[in-house]
mmCIF file with all atom_site columns, C-alpha atoms in Angstrom:
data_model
loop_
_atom_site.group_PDB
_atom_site.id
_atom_site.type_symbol
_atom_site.label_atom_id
_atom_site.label_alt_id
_atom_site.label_comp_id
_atom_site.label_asym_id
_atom_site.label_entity_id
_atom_site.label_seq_id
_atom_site.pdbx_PDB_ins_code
_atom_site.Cartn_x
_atom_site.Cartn_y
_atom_site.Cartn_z
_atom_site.occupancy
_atom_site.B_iso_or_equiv
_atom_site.pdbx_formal_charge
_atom_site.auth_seq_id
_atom_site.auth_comp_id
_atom_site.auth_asym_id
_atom_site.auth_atom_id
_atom_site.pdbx_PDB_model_num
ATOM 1   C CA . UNK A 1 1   ? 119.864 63.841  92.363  1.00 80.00 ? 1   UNK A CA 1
ATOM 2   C CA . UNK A 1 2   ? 118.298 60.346  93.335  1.00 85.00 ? 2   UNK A CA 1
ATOM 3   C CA . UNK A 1 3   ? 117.611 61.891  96.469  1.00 88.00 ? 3   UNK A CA 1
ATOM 4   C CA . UNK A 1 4   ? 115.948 64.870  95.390  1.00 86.00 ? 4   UNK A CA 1
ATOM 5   C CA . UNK A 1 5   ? 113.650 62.585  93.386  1.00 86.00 ? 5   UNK A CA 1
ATOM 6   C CA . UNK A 1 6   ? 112.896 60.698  96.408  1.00 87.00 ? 6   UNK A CA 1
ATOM 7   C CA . UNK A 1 7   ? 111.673 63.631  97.927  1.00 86.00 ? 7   UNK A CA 1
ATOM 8   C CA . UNK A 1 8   ? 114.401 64.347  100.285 1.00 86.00 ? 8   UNK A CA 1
ATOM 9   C CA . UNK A 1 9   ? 114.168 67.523  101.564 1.00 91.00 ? 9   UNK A CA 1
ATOM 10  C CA . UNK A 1 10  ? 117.563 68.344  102.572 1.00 93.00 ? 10  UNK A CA 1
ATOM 11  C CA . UNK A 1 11  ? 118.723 67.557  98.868  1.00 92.00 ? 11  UNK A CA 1
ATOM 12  C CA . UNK A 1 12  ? 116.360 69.444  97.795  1.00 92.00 ? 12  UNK A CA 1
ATOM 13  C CA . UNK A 1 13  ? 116.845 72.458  99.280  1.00 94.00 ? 13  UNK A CA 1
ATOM 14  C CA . UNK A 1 14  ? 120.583 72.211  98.099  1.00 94.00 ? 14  UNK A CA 1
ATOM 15  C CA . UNK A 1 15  ? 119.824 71.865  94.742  1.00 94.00 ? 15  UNK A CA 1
ATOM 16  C CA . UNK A 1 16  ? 117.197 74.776  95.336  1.00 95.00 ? 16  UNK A CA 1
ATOM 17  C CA . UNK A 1 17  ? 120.401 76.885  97.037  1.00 94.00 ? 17  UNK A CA 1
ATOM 18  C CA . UNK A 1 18  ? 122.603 76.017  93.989  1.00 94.00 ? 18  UNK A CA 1
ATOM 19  C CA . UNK A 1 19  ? 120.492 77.413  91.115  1.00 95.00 ? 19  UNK A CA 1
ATOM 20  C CA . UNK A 1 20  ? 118.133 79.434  93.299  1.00 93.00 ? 20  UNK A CA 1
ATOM 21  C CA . UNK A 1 21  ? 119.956 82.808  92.687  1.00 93.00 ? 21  UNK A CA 1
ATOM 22  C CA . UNK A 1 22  ? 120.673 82.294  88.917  1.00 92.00 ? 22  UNK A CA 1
ATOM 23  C CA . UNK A 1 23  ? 117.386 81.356  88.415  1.00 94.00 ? 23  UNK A CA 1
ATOM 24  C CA . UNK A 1 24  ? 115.993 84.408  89.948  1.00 92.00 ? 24  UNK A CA 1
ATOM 25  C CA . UNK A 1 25  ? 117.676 86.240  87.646  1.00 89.00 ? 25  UNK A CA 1
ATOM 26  C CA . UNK A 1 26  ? 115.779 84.459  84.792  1.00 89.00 ? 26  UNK A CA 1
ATOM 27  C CA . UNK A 1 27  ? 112.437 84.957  85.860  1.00 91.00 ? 27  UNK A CA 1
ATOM 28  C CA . UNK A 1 28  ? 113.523 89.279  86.639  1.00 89.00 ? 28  UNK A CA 1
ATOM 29  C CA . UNK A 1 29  ? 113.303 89.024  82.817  1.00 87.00 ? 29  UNK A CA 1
ATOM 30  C CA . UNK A 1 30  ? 109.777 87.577  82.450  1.00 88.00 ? 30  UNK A CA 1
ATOM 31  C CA . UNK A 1 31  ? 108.062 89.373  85.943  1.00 89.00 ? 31  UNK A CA 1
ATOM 32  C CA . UNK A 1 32  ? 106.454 93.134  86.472  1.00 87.00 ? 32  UNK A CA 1
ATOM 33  C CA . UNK A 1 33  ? 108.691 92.931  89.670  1.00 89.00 ? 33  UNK A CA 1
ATOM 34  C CA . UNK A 1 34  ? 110.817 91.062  92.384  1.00 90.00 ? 34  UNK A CA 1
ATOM 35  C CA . UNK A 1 35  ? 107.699 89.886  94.272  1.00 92.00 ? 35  UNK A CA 1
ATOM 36  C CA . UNK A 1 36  ? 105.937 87.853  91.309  1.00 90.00 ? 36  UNK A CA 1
ATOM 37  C CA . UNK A 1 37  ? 109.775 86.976  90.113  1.00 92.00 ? 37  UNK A CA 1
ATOM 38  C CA . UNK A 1 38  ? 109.598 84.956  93.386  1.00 94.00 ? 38  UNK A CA 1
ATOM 39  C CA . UNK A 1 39  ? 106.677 83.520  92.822  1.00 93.00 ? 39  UNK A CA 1
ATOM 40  C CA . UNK A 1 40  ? 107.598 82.165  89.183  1.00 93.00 ? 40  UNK A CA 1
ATOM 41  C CA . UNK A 1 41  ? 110.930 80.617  90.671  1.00 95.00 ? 41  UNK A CA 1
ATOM 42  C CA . UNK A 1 42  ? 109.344 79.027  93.133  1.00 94.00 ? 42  UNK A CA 1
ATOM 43  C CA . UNK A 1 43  ? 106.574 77.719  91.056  1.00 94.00 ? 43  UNK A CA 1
ATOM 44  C CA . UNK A 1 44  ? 109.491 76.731  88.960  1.00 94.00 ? 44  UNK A CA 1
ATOM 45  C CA . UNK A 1 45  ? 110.997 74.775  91.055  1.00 95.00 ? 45  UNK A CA 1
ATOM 46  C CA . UNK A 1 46  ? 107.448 73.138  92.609  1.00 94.00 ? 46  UNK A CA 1
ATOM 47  C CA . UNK A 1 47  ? 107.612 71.752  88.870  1.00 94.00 ? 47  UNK A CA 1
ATOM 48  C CA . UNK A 1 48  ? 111.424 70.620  88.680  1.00 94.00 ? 48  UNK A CA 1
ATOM 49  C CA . UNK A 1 49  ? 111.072 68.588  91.576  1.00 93.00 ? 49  UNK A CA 1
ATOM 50  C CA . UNK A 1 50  ? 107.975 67.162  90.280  1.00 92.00 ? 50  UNK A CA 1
ATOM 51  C CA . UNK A 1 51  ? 109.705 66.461  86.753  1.00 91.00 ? 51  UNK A CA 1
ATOM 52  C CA . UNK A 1 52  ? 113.263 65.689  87.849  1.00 92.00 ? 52  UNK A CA 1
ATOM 53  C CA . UNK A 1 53  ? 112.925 62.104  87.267  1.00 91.00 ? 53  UNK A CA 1
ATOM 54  C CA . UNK A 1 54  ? 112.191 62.633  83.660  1.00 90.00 ? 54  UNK A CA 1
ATOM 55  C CA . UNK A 1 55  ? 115.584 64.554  83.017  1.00 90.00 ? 55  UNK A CA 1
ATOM 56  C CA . UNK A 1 56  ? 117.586 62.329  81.759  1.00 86.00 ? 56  UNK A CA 1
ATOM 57  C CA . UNK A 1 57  ? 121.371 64.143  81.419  1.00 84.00 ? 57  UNK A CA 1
ATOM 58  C CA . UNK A 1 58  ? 121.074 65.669  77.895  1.00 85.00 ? 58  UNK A CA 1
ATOM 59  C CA . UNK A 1 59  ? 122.537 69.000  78.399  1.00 86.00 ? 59  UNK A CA 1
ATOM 60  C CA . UNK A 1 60  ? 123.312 70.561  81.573  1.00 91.00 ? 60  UNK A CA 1
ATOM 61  C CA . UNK A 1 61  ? 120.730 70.530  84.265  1.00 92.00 ? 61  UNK A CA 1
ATOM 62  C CA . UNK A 1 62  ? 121.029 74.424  84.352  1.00 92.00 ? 62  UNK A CA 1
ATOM 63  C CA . UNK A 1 63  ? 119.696 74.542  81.084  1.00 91.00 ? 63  UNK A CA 1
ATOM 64  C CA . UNK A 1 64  ? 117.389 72.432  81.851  1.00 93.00 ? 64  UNK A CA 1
ATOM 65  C CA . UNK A 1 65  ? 116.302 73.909  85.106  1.00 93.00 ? 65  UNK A CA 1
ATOM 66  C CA . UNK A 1 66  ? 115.932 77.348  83.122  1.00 92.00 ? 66  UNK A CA 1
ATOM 67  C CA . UNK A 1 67  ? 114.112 76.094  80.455  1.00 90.00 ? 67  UNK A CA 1
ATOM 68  C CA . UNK A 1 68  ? 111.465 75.524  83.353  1.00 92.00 ? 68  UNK A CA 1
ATOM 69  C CA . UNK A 1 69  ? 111.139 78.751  84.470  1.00 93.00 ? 69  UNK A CA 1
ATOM 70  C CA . UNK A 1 70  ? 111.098 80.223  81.613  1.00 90.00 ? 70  UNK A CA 1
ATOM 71  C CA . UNK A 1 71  ? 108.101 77.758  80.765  1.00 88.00 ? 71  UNK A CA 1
ATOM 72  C CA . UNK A 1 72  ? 106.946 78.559  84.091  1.00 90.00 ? 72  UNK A CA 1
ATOM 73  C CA . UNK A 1 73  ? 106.759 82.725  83.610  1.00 89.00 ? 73  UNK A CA 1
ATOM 74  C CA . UNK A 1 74  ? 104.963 81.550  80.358  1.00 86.00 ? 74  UNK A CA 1
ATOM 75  C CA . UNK A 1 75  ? 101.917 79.382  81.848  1.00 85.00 ? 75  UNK A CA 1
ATOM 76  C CA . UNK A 1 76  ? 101.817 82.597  84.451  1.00 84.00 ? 76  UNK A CA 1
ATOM 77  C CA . UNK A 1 77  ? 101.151 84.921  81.766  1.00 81.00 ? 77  UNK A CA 1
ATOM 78  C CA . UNK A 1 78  ? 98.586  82.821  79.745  1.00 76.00 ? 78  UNK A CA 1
ATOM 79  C CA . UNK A 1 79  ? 96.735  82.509  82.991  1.00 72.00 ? 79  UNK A CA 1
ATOM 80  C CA . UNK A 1 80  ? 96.086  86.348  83.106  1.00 69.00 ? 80  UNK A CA 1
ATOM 81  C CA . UNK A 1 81  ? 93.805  87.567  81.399  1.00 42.00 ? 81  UNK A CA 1
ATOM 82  C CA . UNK A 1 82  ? 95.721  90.976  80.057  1.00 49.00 ? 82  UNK A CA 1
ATOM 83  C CA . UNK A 1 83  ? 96.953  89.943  76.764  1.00 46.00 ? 83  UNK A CA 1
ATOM 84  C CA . UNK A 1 84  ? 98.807  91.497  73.504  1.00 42.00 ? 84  UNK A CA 1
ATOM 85  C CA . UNK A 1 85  ? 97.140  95.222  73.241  1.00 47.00 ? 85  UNK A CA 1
ATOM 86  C CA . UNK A 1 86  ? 98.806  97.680  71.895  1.00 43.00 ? 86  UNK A CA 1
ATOM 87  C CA . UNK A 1 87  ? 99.867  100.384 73.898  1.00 43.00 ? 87  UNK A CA 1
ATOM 88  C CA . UNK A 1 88  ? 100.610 103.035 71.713  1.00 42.00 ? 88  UNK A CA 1
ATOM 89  C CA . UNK A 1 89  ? 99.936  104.144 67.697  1.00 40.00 ? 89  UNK A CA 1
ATOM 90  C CA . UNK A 1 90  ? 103.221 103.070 65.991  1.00 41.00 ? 90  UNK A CA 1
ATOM 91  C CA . UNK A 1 91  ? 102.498 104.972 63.148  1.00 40.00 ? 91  UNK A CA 1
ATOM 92  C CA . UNK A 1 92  ? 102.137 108.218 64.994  1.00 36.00 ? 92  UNK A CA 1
ATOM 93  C CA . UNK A 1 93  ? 105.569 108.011 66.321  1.00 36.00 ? 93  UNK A CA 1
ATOM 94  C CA . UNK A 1 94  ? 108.068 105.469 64.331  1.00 37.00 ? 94  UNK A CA 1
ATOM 95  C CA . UNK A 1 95  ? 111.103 105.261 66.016  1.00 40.00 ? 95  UNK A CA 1
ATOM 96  C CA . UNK A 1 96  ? 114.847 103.900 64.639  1.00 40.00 ? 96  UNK A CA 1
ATOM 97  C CA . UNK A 1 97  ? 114.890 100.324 65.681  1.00 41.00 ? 97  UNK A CA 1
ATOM 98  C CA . UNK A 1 98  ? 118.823 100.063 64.921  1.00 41.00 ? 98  UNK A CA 1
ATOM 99  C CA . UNK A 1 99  ? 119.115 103.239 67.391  1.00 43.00 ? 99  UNK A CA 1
ATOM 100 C CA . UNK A 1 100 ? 117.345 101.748 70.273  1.00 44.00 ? 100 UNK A CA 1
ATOM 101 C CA . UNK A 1 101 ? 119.176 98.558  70.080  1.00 47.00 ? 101 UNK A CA 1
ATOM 102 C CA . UNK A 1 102 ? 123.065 100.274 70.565  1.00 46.00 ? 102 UNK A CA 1
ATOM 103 C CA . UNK A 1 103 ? 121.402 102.076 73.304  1.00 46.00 ? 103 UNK A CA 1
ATOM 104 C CA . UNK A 1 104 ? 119.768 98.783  74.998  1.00 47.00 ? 104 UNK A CA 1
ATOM 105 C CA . UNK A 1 105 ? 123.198 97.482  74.782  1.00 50.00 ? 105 UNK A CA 1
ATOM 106 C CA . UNK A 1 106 ? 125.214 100.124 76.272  1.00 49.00 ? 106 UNK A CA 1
ATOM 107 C CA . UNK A 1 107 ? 122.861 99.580  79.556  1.00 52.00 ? 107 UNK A CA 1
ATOM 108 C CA . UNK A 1 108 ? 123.825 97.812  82.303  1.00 62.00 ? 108 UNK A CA 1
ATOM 109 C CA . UNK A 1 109 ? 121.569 94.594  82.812  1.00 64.00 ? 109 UNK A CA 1
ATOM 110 C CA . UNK A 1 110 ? 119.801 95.597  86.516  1.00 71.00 ? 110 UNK A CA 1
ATOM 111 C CA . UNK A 1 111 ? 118.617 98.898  84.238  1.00 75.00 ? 111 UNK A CA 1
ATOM 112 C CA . UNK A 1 112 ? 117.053 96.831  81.539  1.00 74.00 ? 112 UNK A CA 1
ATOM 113 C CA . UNK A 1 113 ? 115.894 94.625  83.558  1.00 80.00 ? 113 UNK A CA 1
ATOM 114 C CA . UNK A 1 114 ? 114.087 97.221  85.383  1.00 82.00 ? 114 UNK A CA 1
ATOM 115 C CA . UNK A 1 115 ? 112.346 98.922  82.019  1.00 84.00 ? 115 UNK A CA 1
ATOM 116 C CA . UNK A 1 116 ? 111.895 95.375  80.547  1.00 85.00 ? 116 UNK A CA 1
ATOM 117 C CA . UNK A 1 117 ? 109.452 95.333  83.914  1.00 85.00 ? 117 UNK A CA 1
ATOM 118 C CA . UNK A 1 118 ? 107.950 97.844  83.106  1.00 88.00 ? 118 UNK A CA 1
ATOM 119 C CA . UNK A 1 119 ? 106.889 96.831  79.533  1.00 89.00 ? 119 UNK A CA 1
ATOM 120 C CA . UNK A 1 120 ? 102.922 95.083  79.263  1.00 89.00 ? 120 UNK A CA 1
ATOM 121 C CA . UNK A 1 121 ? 103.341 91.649  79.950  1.00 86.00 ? 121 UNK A CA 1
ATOM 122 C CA . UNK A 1 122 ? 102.643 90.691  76.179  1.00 88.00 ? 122 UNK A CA 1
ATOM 123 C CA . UNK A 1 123 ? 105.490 93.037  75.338  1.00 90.00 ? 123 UNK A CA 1
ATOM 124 C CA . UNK A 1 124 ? 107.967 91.924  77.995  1.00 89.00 ? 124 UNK A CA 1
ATOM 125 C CA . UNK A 1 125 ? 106.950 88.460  76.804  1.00 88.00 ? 125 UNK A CA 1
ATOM 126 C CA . UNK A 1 126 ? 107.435 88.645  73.406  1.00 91.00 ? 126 UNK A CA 1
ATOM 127 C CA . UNK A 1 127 ? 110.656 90.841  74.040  1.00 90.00 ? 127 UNK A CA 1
ATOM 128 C CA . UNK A 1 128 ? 112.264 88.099  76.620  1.00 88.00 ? 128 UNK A CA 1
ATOM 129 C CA . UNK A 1 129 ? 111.565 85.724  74.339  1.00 90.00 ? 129 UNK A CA 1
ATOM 130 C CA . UNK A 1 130 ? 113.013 87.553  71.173  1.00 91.00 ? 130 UNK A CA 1
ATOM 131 C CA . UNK A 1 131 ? 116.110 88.948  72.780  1.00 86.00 ? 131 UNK A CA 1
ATOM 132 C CA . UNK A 1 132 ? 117.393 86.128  75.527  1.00 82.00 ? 132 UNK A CA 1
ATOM 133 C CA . UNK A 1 133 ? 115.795 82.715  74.511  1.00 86.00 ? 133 UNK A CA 1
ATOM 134 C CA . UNK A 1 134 ? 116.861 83.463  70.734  1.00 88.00 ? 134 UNK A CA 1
ATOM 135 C CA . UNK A 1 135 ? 113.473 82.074  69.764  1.00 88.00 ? 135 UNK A CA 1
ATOM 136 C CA . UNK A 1 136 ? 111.751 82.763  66.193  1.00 92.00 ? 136 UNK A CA 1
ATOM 137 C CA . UNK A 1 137 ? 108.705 85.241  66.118  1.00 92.00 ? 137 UNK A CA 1
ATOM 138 C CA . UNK A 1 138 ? 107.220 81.687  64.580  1.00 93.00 ? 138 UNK A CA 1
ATOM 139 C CA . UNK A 1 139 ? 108.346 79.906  67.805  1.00 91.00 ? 139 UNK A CA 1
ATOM 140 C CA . UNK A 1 140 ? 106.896 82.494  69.682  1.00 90.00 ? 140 UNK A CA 1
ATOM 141 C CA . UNK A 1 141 ? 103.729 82.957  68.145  1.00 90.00 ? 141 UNK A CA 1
ATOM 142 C CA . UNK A 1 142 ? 103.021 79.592  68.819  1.00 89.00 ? 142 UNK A CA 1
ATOM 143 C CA . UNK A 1 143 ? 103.926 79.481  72.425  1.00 86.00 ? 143 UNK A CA 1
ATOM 144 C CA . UNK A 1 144 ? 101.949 82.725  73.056  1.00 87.00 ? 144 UNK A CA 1
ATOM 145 C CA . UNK A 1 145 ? 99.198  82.034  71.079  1.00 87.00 ? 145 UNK A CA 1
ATOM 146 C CA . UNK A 1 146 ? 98.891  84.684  68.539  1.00 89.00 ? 146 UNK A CA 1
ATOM 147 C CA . UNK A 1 147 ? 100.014 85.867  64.782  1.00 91.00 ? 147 UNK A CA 1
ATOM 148 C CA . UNK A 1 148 ? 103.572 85.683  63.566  1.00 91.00 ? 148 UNK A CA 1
ATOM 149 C CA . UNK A 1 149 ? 102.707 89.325  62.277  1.00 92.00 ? 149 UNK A CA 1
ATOM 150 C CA . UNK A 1 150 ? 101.917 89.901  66.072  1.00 91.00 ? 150 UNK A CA 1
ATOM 151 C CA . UNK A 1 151 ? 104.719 88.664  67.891  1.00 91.00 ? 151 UNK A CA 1
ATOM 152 C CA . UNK A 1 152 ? 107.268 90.956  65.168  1.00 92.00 ? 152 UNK A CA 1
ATOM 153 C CA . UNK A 1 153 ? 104.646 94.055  66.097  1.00 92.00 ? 153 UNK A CA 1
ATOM 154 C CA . UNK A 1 154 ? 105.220 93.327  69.609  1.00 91.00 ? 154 UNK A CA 1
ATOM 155 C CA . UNK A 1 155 ? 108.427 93.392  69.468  1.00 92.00 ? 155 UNK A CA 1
ATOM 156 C CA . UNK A 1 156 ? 109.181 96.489  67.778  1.00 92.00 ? 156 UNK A CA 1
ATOM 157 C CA . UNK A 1 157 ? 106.532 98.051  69.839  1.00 91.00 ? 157 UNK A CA 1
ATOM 158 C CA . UNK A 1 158 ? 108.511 96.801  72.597  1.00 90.00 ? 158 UNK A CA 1
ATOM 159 C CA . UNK A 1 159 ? 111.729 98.455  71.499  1.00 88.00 ? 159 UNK A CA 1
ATOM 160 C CA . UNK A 1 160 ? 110.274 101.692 70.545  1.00 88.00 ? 160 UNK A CA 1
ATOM 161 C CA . UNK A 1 161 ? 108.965 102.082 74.462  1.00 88.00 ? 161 UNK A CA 1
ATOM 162 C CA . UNK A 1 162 ? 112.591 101.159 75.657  1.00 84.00 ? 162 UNK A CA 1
ATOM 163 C CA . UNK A 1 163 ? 114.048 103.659 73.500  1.00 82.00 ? 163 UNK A CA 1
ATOM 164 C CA . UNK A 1 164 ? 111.372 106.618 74.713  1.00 84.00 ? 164 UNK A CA 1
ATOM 165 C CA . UNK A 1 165 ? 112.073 105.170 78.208  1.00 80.00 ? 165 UNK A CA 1
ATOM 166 C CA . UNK A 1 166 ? 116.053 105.412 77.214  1.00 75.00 ? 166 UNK A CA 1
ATOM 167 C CA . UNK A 1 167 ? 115.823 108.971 75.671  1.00 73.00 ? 167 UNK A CA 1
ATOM 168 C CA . UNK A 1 168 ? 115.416 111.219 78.749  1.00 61.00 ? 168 UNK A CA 1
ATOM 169 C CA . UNK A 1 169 ? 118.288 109.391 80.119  1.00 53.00 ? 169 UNK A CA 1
ATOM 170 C CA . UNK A 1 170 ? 120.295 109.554 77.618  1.00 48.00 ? 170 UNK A CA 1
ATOM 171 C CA . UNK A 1 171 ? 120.536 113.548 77.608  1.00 48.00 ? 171 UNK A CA 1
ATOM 172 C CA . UNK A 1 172 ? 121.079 113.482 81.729  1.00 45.00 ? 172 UNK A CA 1
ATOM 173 C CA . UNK A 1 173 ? 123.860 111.632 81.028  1.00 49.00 ? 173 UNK A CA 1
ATOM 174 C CA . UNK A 1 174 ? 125.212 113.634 78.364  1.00 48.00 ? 174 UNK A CA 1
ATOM 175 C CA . UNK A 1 175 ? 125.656 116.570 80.950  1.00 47.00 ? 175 UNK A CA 1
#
């Protein structure tokens, strides 16, 4: 690690080739698609060698690597300018929250992945958030920038499209 923080390159690109694939993974969650996935891990890691020296071995350095992308696919989205519109009248079309969720979880992860892409950004955002960081709607509200009320809207917004998204799968597969 004290050569990584020297700049060495050739420690740096093992570190790089030891989280690299994980931390692709991670930022699937929070991009529209593979391409701008790239982009956020490699931002991501622009900024972990820039911060390494402040780690200072509380946790793992996994976690603490992911907690950078993560912050990373976060200061991507608040540089767009698309933000938290809704995409669709809830009311018109209320959907069983509980349902949706046993059917998320029956998925395989590449699948949600993929519709989790396909989501807005402020609805994959809020989602990610919600569902793999564990954070509060408060936590996330603040983060984002916008209502508590919001962030819980988004969500279930977000859950409601999965489920129409799940729906004409689910009665292939039931062939």
């Amino acid at each position: 690690m004290k050569k990584c923080i020297a700049g060495d390159r050739i420690a740096q690109a093992k570190l790089y080739n030891l989280y690299a694939r994980k931390m692709l993974g991670v930022c699937m969650w929070y991009a529209k698609n593979r391409e701008e996935a790239e982009e956020i891990l490699h931002d991501g890691f622009m900024r972990v060698f820039t911060y390494l020296k402040k780690y200072k071995g509380n946790g793992s350095l996994e976690g603490w690597i992911r907690k950078i992308m993560v912050n990373a696919a976060l200061l991507r989205y608040r540089n767009r300018a698309s933000h938290l519109q809704p995409v669709f009248d809830r009311n018109q079309d209320a959907q069983n929250i509980a349902e949706s969720a046993s059917i998320i979880a029956s998925l395989e992860a590449k699948e949600l992945v993929q519709l989790v892409q396909k989501l807005t950004p402020a609805y994959r955002m809020v989602f990610t958030l919600y569902v793999l960081e564990g954070m509060k709607h408060r936590e996330i509200a603040a983060m984002l920038g916008i209502s508590e009320g919001t962030s819980k809207s988004n969500l279930a917004d977000a859950r409601s499209l999965l489920q129409k998204a799940l729906k004409p799968q689910k009665k292939i597969s039931s062939i």
